[in-house]
mmCIF file of C-alpha atoms in Angstrom:
data_model
loop_
_atom_site.group_PDB
_atom_site.id
_atom_site.type_symbol
_atom_site.label_atom_id
_atom_site.label_comp_id
_atom_site.label_asym_id
_atom_site.label_seq_id
_atom_site.Cartn_x
_atom_site.Cartn_y
_atom_site.Cartn_z
ATOM 1 C CA MET A 1 -32.778 -38.735 -6.770
ATOM 2 C CA GLY A 2 -31.997 -35.368 -5.264
ATOM 3 C CA PHE A 3 -34.115 -32.229 -5.464
ATOM 4 C CA LEU A 4 -31.435 -30.412 -7.488
ATOM 5 C CA ASP A 5 -31.393 -33.209 -10.075
ATOM 6 C CA LYS A 6 -35.139 -32.834 -10.561
ATOM 7 C CA LEU A 7 -34.840 -29.042 -10.667
ATOM 8 C CA PHE A 8 -31.984 -28.785 -13.150
ATOM 9 C CA LYS A 9 -32.583 -32.082 -14.972
ATOM 10 C CA PRO A 10 -36.367 -32.322 -15.201
ATOM 11 C CA TRP A 11 -36.112 -35.242 -17.637
ATOM 12 C CA MET A 12 -34.828 -37.254 -14.658
ATOM 13 C CA GLY A 13 -38.244 -37.052 -13.016
ATOM 14 C CA GLU A 14 -40.477 -40.117 -12.822
ATOM 15 C CA ASP A 15 -43.510 -38.464 -14.387
ATOM 16 C CA GLU A 16 -43.512 -39.786 -17.975
ATOM 17 C CA TYR A 17 -45.340 -36.809 -19.479
ATOM 18 C CA LYS A 18 -43.293 -34.103 -17.725
ATOM 19 C CA ALA A 19 -40.008 -35.856 -18.442
ATOM 20 C CA ALA A 20 -40.825 -36.123 -22.170
ATOM 21 C CA ARG A 21 -41.815 -32.426 -22.267
ATOM 22 C CA ALA A 22 -38.484 -31.551 -20.672
ATOM 23 C CA VAL A 23 -36.593 -33.493 -23.353
ATOM 24 C CA ALA A 24 -38.364 -31.443 -26.024
ATOM 25 C CA LYS A 25 -36.501 -28.372 -24.751
ATOM 26 C CA VAL A 26 -33.060 -29.984 -25.023
ATOM 27 C CA ASP A 27 -31.017 -29.487 -28.199
ATOM 28 C CA ASP A 28 -27.534 -30.553 -27.148
ATOM 29 C CA PRO A 29 -26.707 -33.992 -28.683
ATOM 30 C CA GLU A 30 -24.452 -34.962 -25.787
ATOM 31 C CA THR A 31 -27.195 -34.212 -23.269
ATOM 32 C CA LEU A 32 -29.724 -36.143 -25.348
ATOM 33 C CA ARG A 33 -27.434 -39.176 -25.317
ATOM 34 C CA ARG A 34 -27.087 -38.866 -21.539
ATOM 35 C CA ILE A 35 -30.866 -38.810 -21.255
ATOM 36 C CA MET A 36 -31.061 -41.994 -23.332
ATOM 37 C CA ALA A 37 -28.657 -43.666 -20.943
ATOM 38 C CA GLU A 38 -29.816 -42.255 -17.607
ATOM 39 C CA ALA A 39 -33.476 -41.130 -17.694
ATOM 40 C CA PRO A 40 -35.711 -43.373 -15.551
ATOM 41 C CA THR A 41 -38.765 -43.086 -17.837
ATOM 42 C CA SER A 42 -39.131 -44.774 -21.215
ATOM 43 C CA ARG A 43 -40.826 -41.717 -22.722
ATOM 44 C CA ALA A 44 -37.832 -39.528 -21.929
ATOM 45 C CA ARG A 45 -35.358 -42.061 -23.334
ATOM 46 C CA VAL A 46 -37.360 -42.544 -26.508
ATOM 47 C CA ALA A 47 -37.958 -38.809 -26.926
ATOM 48 C CA ALA A 48 -34.216 -38.151 -26.675
ATOM 49 C CA MET A 49 -33.418 -40.801 -29.282
ATOM 50 C CA VAL A 50 -36.096 -39.542 -31.676
ATOM 51 C CA LYS A 51 -34.848 -35.979 -31.319
ATOM 52 C CA LEU A 52 -31.326 -37.046 -32.260
ATOM 53 C CA ASP A 53 -32.838 -38.382 -35.517
ATOM 54 C CA ASP A 54 -29.759 -40.362 -36.545
ATOM 55 C CA GLN A 55 -30.103 -43.530 -38.648
ATOM 56 C CA GLU A 56 -26.804 -44.887 -37.392
ATOM 57 C CA LEU A 57 -28.032 -44.431 -33.840
ATOM 58 C CA PHE A 58 -31.380 -46.057 -34.645
ATOM 59 C CA ARG A 59 -29.577 -49.077 -36.083
ATOM 60 C CA GLU A 60 -27.197 -49.317 -33.131
ATOM 61 C CA VAL A 61 -30.013 -49.123 -30.580
ATOM 62 C CA ALA A 62 -32.224 -51.562 -32.468
ATOM 63 C CA LEU A 63 -29.445 -54.144 -32.687
ATOM 64 C CA THR A 64 -27.656 -53.765 -29.343
ATOM 65 C CA SER A 65 -29.895 -52.155 -26.706
ATOM 66 C CA ASP A 66 -31.461 -54.308 -23.999
ATOM 67 C CA ASP A 67 -34.226 -51.730 -23.521
ATOM 68 C CA ALA A 68 -37.266 -53.147 -25.327
ATOM 69 C CA GLU A 69 -38.929 -49.711 -25.463
ATOM 70 C CA LEU A 70 -35.917 -48.209 -27.201
ATOM 71 C CA VAL A 71 -35.497 -51.200 -29.524
ATOM 72 C CA THR A 72 -39.123 -51.009 -30.645
ATOM 73 C CA SER A 73 -39.030 -47.252 -31.146
ATOM 74 C CA ALA A 74 -35.739 -47.435 -33.053
ATOM 75 C CA GLY A 75 -37.073 -50.299 -35.156
ATOM 76 C CA ARG A 76 -40.028 -48.161 -36.214
ATOM 77 C CA ARG A 77 -37.546 -45.680 -37.692
ATOM 78 C CA VAL A 78 -34.771 -47.793 -39.195
ATOM 79 C CA ASP A 79 -34.594 -47.515 -42.987
ATOM 80 C CA ASP A 80 -32.387 -50.559 -43.557
ATOM 81 C CA LEU A 81 -33.915 -53.956 -44.402
ATOM 82 C CA ALA A 82 -30.987 -56.026 -43.134
ATOM 83 C CA THR A 83 -31.147 -54.306 -39.761
ATOM 84 C CA LEU A 84 -34.892 -54.755 -39.488
ATOM 85 C CA ASP A 85 -34.517 -58.423 -40.361
ATOM 86 C CA SER A 86 -32.018 -58.837 -37.520
ATOM 87 C CA VAL A 87 -34.179 -56.862 -35.081
ATOM 88 C CA LEU A 88 -37.112 -59.204 -35.648
ATOM 89 C CA ASP A 89 -34.762 -62.061 -34.788
ATOM 90 C CA ARG A 90 -33.836 -60.627 -31.392
ATOM 91 C CA ASP A 91 -34.948 -62.434 -28.256
ATOM 92 C CA LEU A 92 -35.258 -59.815 -25.507
ATOM 93 C CA PRO A 93 -37.273 -59.735 -22.297
ATOM 94 C CA ASN A 94 -40.359 -57.561 -22.859
ATOM 95 C CA PHE A 95 -39.694 -57.398 -26.637
ATOM 96 C CA ILE A 96 -43.019 -59.062 -27.268
ATOM 97 C CA TYR A 97 -45.195 -60.022 -30.229
ATOM 98 C CA ALA A 98 -46.890 -56.595 -30.388
ATOM 99 C CA ASP A 99 -43.511 -54.850 -30.479
ATOM 100 C CA LYS A 100 -42.206 -57.071 -33.249
ATOM 101 C CA ARG A 101 -45.380 -56.435 -35.193
ATOM 102 C CA GLU A 102 -44.606 -52.705 -35.074
ATOM 103 C CA VAL A 103 -41.115 -53.377 -36.406
ATOM 104 C CA ALA A 104 -42.588 -55.613 -39.130
ATOM 105 C CA LYS A 105 -44.737 -52.698 -40.302
ATOM 106 C CA GLN A 106 -41.586 -50.669 -40.804
ATOM 107 C CA LEU A 107 -39.986 -53.565 -42.674
ATOM 108 C CA LEU A 108 -42.931 -53.613 -45.094
ATOM 109 C CA SER A 109 -42.708 -49.856 -45.613
ATOM 110 C CA VAL A 110 -38.969 -49.992 -46.320
ATOM 111 C CA LYS A 111 -39.465 -52.952 -48.671
ATOM 112 C CA LYS A 112 -42.105 -50.959 -50.537
ATOM 113 C CA LEU A 113 -39.641 -48.103 -51.078
ATOM 114 C CA GLU A 114 -37.101 -50.607 -52.402
ATOM 115 C CA LEU A 115 -39.623 -51.982 -54.903
ATOM 116 C CA ASP A 116 -40.590 -48.464 -56.013
ATOM 117 C CA ALA A 117 -36.926 -47.657 -56.639
ATOM 118 C CA LEU A 118 -36.525 -50.876 -58.639
ATOM 119 C CA ALA A 119 -39.608 -50.080 -60.733
ATOM 120 C CA SER A 120 -38.132 -46.714 -61.681
ATOM 121 C CA GLU A 121 -35.025 -48.497 -63.038
ATOM 122 C CA VAL A 122 -36.908 -51.116 -65.068
ATOM 123 C CA PRO A 123 -37.454 -48.967 -68.221
ATOM 124 C CA GLU A 124 -33.662 -48.887 -68.718
ATOM 125 C CA MET A 125 -33.008 -52.587 -67.995
ATOM 126 C CA ASP A 126 -31.884 -54.995 -70.728
ATOM 127 C CA ASP A 127 -31.220 -58.097 -68.608
ATOM 128 C CA ALA A 128 -34.034 -60.485 -69.525
ATOM 129 C CA VAL A 129 -33.329 -62.873 -66.642
ATOM 130 C CA CYS A 130 -33.566 -60.033 -64.145
ATOM 131 C CA LEU A 131 -36.721 -58.695 -65.781
ATOM 132 C CA VAL A 132 -38.400 -62.093 -65.624
ATOM 133 C CA GLY A 133 -37.487 -62.346 -61.947
ATOM 134 C CA LEU A 134 -39.068 -58.952 -61.291
ATOM 135 C CA GLY A 135 -42.051 -59.892 -63.435
ATOM 136 C CA VAL A 136 -42.926 -62.813 -61.160
ATOM 137 C CA TYR A 137 -41.942 -61.214 -57.847
ATOM 138 C CA ASP A 138 -44.301 -62.205 -55.024
ATOM 139 C CA PRO A 139 -44.023 -60.254 -51.744
ATOM 140 C CA LYS A 140 -45.620 -63.150 -49.856
ATOM 141 C CA GLU A 141 -42.556 -65.280 -50.565
ATOM 142 C CA ASP A 142 -40.179 -62.463 -49.701
ATOM 143 C CA THR A 143 -41.807 -61.806 -46.319
ATOM 144 C CA SER A 144 -42.783 -65.373 -45.431
ATOM 145 C CA ARG A 145 -40.048 -65.613 -42.793
ATOM 146 C CA TRP A 146 -41.824 -62.981 -40.731
ATOM 147 C CA SER A 147 -45.413 -63.765 -41.677
ATOM 148 C CA TRP A 148 -46.208 -64.428 -38.005
ATOM 149 C CA TYR A 149 -45.649 -60.726 -37.277
ATOM 150 C CA ILE A 150 -47.177 -59.310 -40.464
ATOM 151 C CA ASP A 151 -50.768 -58.140 -40.615
ATOM 152 C CA HIS A 152 -51.705 -58.975 -44.203
ATOM 153 C CA ARG A 153 -54.747 -56.696 -43.900
ATOM 154 C CA SER A 154 -52.679 -53.661 -42.895
ATOM 155 C CA TYR A 155 -52.235 -50.683 -45.190
ATOM 156 C CA GLN A 156 -48.470 -51.295 -45.095
ATOM 157 C CA TYR A 157 -48.942 -54.732 -46.636
ATOM 158 C CA GLU A 158 -51.514 -53.414 -49.108
ATOM 159 C CA ASP A 159 -49.045 -50.704 -50.168
ATOM 160 C CA LEU A 160 -46.347 -53.358 -50.594
ATOM 161 C CA GLU A 161 -48.670 -55.474 -52.747
ATOM 162 C CA ASN A 162 -49.502 -52.455 -54.914
ATOM 163 C CA SER A 163 -45.816 -51.648 -55.386
ATOM 164 C CA ALA A 164 -45.089 -55.289 -56.261
ATOM 165 C CA ARG A 165 -47.896 -55.219 -58.815
ATOM 166 C CA SER A 166 -46.502 -52.035 -60.378
ATOM 167 C CA LEU A 167 -43.028 -53.577 -60.480
ATOM 168 C CA ARG A 168 -44.299 -56.717 -62.203
ATOM 169 C CA ARG A 169 -46.233 -54.669 -64.732
ATOM 170 C CA ALA A 170 -43.188 -52.507 -65.491
ATOM 171 C CA ALA A 171 -41.090 -55.641 -66.056
ATOM 172 C CA VAL A 172 -43.683 -57.119 -68.440
ATOM 173 C CA GLU A 173 -43.917 -53.853 -70.358
ATOM 174 C CA ARG A 174 -40.126 -53.702 -70.680
ATOM 175 C CA LEU A 175 -39.915 -57.304 -71.937
ATOM 176 C CA ALA A 176 -42.630 -56.489 -74.463
ATOM 177 C CA GLU A 177 -40.694 -53.411 -75.563
ATOM 178 C CA LEU A 178 -37.588 -55.588 -76.045
ATOM 179 C CA GLY A 179 -39.658 -58.118 -78.010
ATOM 180 C CA ASP A 180 -38.662 -60.935 -75.655
ATOM 181 C CA ASP A 181 -41.504 -63.402 -76.173
ATOM 182 C CA ASP A 182 -39.661 -66.185 -74.317
ATOM 183 C CA GLY A 183 -39.369 -63.964 -71.250
ATOM 184 C CA LEU A 184 -43.053 -63.126 -71.454
ATOM 185 C CA ALA A 185 -43.878 -66.826 -71.772
ATOM 186 C CA GLU A 186 -41.905 -67.524 -68.589
ATOM 187 C CA ILE A 187 -43.946 -64.901 -66.771
ATOM 188 C CA ILE A 188 -47.190 -66.440 -68.027
ATOM 189 C CA LEU A 189 -46.069 -69.753 -66.528
ATOM 190 C CA ARG A 190 -45.032 -68.271 -63.176
ATOM 191 C CA ALA A 191 -47.081 -65.084 -62.683
ATOM 192 C CA PRO A 192 -48.579 -64.821 -59.163
ATOM 193 C CA ASP A 193 -51.421 -62.523 -60.236
ATOM 194 C CA ASP A 194 -54.039 -62.850 -62.986
ATOM 195 C CA SER A 195 -53.543 -59.328 -64.326
ATOM 196 C CA ASP A 196 -49.823 -60.009 -64.867
ATOM 197 C CA PHE A 197 -50.208 -62.942 -67.236
ATOM 198 C CA GLU A 198 -53.064 -61.185 -69.041
ATOM 199 C CA LEU A 199 -50.711 -58.341 -69.968
ATOM 200 C CA ALA A 200 -47.916 -60.764 -70.855
ATOM 201 C CA VAL A 201 -50.193 -62.825 -73.106
ATOM 202 C CA SER A 202 -51.480 -59.800 -74.990
ATOM 203 C CA SER A 203 -47.895 -58.543 -75.462
ATOM 204 C CA ILE A 204 -46.517 -61.661 -77.189
ATOM 205 C CA ARG A 205 -45.815 -61.027 -80.865
ATOM 206 C CA ASP A 206 -45.038 -64.562 -82.067
ATOM 207 C CA LYS A 207 -48.339 -66.410 -81.752
ATOM 208 C CA GLY A 208 -46.461 -69.705 -82.063
ATOM 209 C CA VAL A 209 -45.236 -69.100 -78.514
ATOM 210 C CA LEU A 210 -48.854 -69.233 -77.364
ATOM 211 C CA ASP A 211 -49.335 -72.545 -79.145
ATOM 212 C CA ARG A 212 -46.291 -74.003 -77.374
ATOM 213 C CA LEU A 213 -47.557 -72.773 -74.011
ATOM 214 C CA VAL A 214 -50.863 -74.569 -74.507
ATOM 215 C CA LEU A 215 -49.211 -77.770 -75.714
ATOM 216 C CA GLU A 216 -46.186 -77.909 -73.418
ATOM 217 C CA GLY A 217 -46.665 -75.381 -70.618
ATOM 218 C CA ASP A 218 -48.023 -76.411 -67.232
ATOM 219 C CA LEU A 219 -50.606 -73.626 -67.199
ATOM 220 C CA HIS A 220 -53.315 -73.263 -64.593
ATOM 221 C CA TYR A 221 -56.872 -72.775 -65.842
ATOM 222 C CA LYS A 222 -57.011 -68.986 -65.939
ATOM 223 C CA ALA A 223 -53.670 -68.656 -67.714
ATOM 224 C CA ARG A 224 -54.672 -71.337 -70.234
ATOM 225 C CA GLN A 225 -57.923 -69.528 -70.970
ATOM 226 C CA SER A 226 -56.084 -66.242 -71.451
ATOM 227 C CA VAL A 227 -53.554 -67.821 -73.828
ATOM 228 C CA MET A 228 -56.251 -69.532 -75.863
ATOM 229 C CA ALA A 229 -58.202 -66.274 -76.144
ATOM 230 C CA HIS A 230 -55.232 -64.782 -78.051
ATOM 231 C CA MET A 231 -54.284 -67.757 -80.233
ATOM 232 C CA ASP A 232 -54.510 -67.610 -84.037
ATOM 233 C CA ASN A 233 -53.909 -71.309 -84.736
ATOM 234 C CA ALA A 234 -57.378 -72.421 -85.815
ATOM 235 C CA ASP A 235 -56.338 -76.072 -86.309
ATOM 236 C CA LEU A 236 -55.033 -76.323 -82.756
ATOM 237 C CA LEU A 237 -58.111 -74.584 -81.405
ATOM 238 C CA ARG A 238 -60.287 -77.171 -83.148
ATOM 239 C CA GLU A 239 -58.265 -79.910 -81.461
ATOM 240 C CA LEU A 240 -58.783 -78.229 -78.119
ATOM 241 C CA MET A 241 -62.541 -78.224 -78.712
ATOM 242 C CA GLY A 242 -62.350 -81.976 -78.204
ATOM 243 C CA ALA A 243 -60.182 -81.803 -75.086
ATOM 244 C CA LYS A 244 -61.356 -83.670 -72.009
ATOM 245 C CA ASP A 245 -62.357 -81.067 -69.468
ATOM 246 C CA PRO A 246 -64.746 -81.876 -66.613
ATOM 247 C CA PHE A 247 -66.008 -78.304 -66.614
ATOM 248 C CA GLN A 248 -66.093 -77.873 -70.406
ATOM 249 C CA ILE A 249 -64.166 -74.613 -70.035
ATOM 250 C CA ILE A 250 -61.329 -75.324 -72.483
ATOM 251 C CA PRO A 251 -63.583 -76.492 -75.354
ATOM 252 C CA GLU A 252 -65.839 -73.481 -74.802
ATOM 253 C CA VAL A 253 -62.934 -71.014 -74.808
ATOM 254 C CA ALA A 254 -61.509 -72.651 -77.946
ATOM 255 C CA MET A 255 -64.857 -72.360 -79.722
ATOM 256 C CA LYS A 256 -65.287 -68.734 -78.652
ATOM 257 C CA ARG A 257 -61.861 -67.866 -80.060
ATOM 258 C CA LEU A 258 -62.705 -69.647 -83.317
ATOM 259 C CA THR A 259 -65.797 -67.486 -83.706
ATOM 260 C CA GLU A 260 -63.503 -64.431 -83.621
ATOM 261 C CA LEU A 261 -61.195 -65.814 -86.320
ATOM 262 C CA PRO A 262 -62.045 -66.247 -90.028
ATOM 263 C CA CYS A 263 -63.845 -69.418 -91.074
ATOM 264 C CA THR A 264 -62.019 -72.385 -92.645
ATOM 265 C CA ASP A 265 -62.244 -70.766 -96.072
ATOM 266 C CA GLY A 266 -60.629 -67.592 -94.791
ATOM 267 C CA LYS A 267 -63.879 -65.665 -95.042
ATOM 268 C CA ALA A 268 -66.516 -64.670 -92.489
ATOM 269 C CA HIS A 269 -68.629 -67.259 -90.708
ATOM 270 C CA GLU A 270 -72.203 -67.762 -91.885
ATOM 271 C CA TRP A 271 -74.395 -68.004 -88.801
ATOM 272 C CA VAL A 272 -77.698 -69.851 -88.648
ATOM 273 C CA THR A 273 -79.859 -69.742 -85.500
ATOM 274 C CA ILE A 274 -80.445 -73.261 -84.242
ATOM 275 C CA SER A 275 -82.195 -72.546 -80.941
ATOM 276 C CA GLU A 276 -83.812 -69.752 -78.951
ATOM 277 C CA GLU A 277 -85.046 -69.824 -75.370
ATOM 278 C CA ASP A 278 -87.059 -67.248 -73.466
ATOM 279 C CA ASN A 279 -85.140 -66.576 -70.263
ATOM 280 C CA ASN A 280 -87.438 -65.120 -67.618
ATOM 281 C CA ALA A 281 -85.184 -66.124 -64.739
ATOM 282 C CA LEU A 282 -85.621 -62.761 -63.038
ATOM 283 C CA GLY A 283 -89.092 -63.746 -61.841
ATOM 284 C CA PRO A 284 -92.770 -62.997 -62.475
ATOM 285 C CA TYR A 285 -92.504 -59.263 -61.712
ATOM 286 C CA THR A 286 -90.030 -58.432 -64.479
ATOM 287 C CA GLU A 287 -92.259 -58.689 -67.525
ATOM 288 C CA GLY A 288 -90.659 -56.948 -70.472
ATOM 289 C CA TYR A 289 -87.138 -57.280 -69.049
ATOM 290 C CA HIS A 290 -86.355 -60.919 -69.778
ATOM 291 C CA THR A 291 -83.886 -62.018 -72.446
ATOM 292 C CA ILE A 292 -83.727 -64.487 -75.292
ATOM 293 C CA ASP A 293 -80.841 -66.955 -75.069
ATOM 294 C CA TRP A 294 -79.798 -68.174 -78.509
ATOM 295 C CA VAL A 295 -77.347 -70.536 -80.146
ATOM 296 C CA LYS A 296 -76.085 -70.014 -83.685
ATOM 297 C CA ARG A 297 -74.051 -72.387 -85.826
ATOM 298 C CA CYS A 298 -71.776 -71.652 -88.759
ATOM 299 C CA ARG A 299 -73.197 -73.463 -91.781
ATOM 300 C CA LYS A 300 -69.666 -73.867 -93.195
ATOM 301 C CA CYS A 301 -67.471 -75.064 -90.301
ATOM 302 C CA GLY A 302 -70.037 -76.133 -87.694
ATOM 303 C CA ILE A 303 -68.796 -74.161 -84.694
ATOM 304 C CA GLU A 304 -71.417 -72.670 -82.430
ATOM 305 C CA LEU A 305 -71.865 -69.195 -81.001
ATOM 306 C CA LYS A 306 -73.913 -68.564 -77.874
ATOM 307 C CA GLY A 307 -75.421 -65.292 -76.759
ATOM 308 C CA SER A 308 -78.508 -63.465 -75.590
ATOM 309 C CA SER A 309 -80.561 -60.481 -76.669
#
């Protein structure tokens, strides 16, 4: 490279820092594109591309350039999911795992924006099938193809999870507003997060839907407990008290719900204390702070209530 080139085109120098500083003084788009094509340093090429700030250019570079530095830098700025998906599929020399991980961060950020936009549209949606799909959306499934490059502890993934949670909640709230108990029941069966089926269960108006879920639905333990805690069918709850459960969770939840409902005669339960136990489990130095564990039984229907005081 000649002296005049370095004098009049300082971005053509081989000093990364000086070349990038020289690019900062250039405003002509044509010159910036020449720098991208001709500059010997990666900093100068990247600086020129960034200064052009053109999404079409970012996409073109990310998809077609053989310069791994430019591809990675463009990928960090692309706002199009399809392009980012294709970029992560590229097999280039020097386009290594760390570079693809940077592009994956951008993919998560763009996906988050997409979910936020969807959530803003949910209050006006009437399509129950679409709402159910949004109500059970799981970002892990949507990004599983690139899980190798995704840091699930990163703030980008945490932000995506939070947006997905907000989207699911908005969908459940909209289904509740529409009075679509069947849609809510579908979400209870398929919800990826505990808080989602809790909201769906509490939003169901027809309690018979809850009965059907317990009898016919393939519910996991937490969802089954949540459904039972909102049931009003005392006869079915009494049947569930005799269910075979190695952990005695279902019978206990059924009994607890029965204590919250009226007794068999439609009136209040009449509780009789059947046992009391001094619980000093905190140790010998906590005198005066221990509790009394008690069990009470309804003299009319026989269900038991446990507690402490």
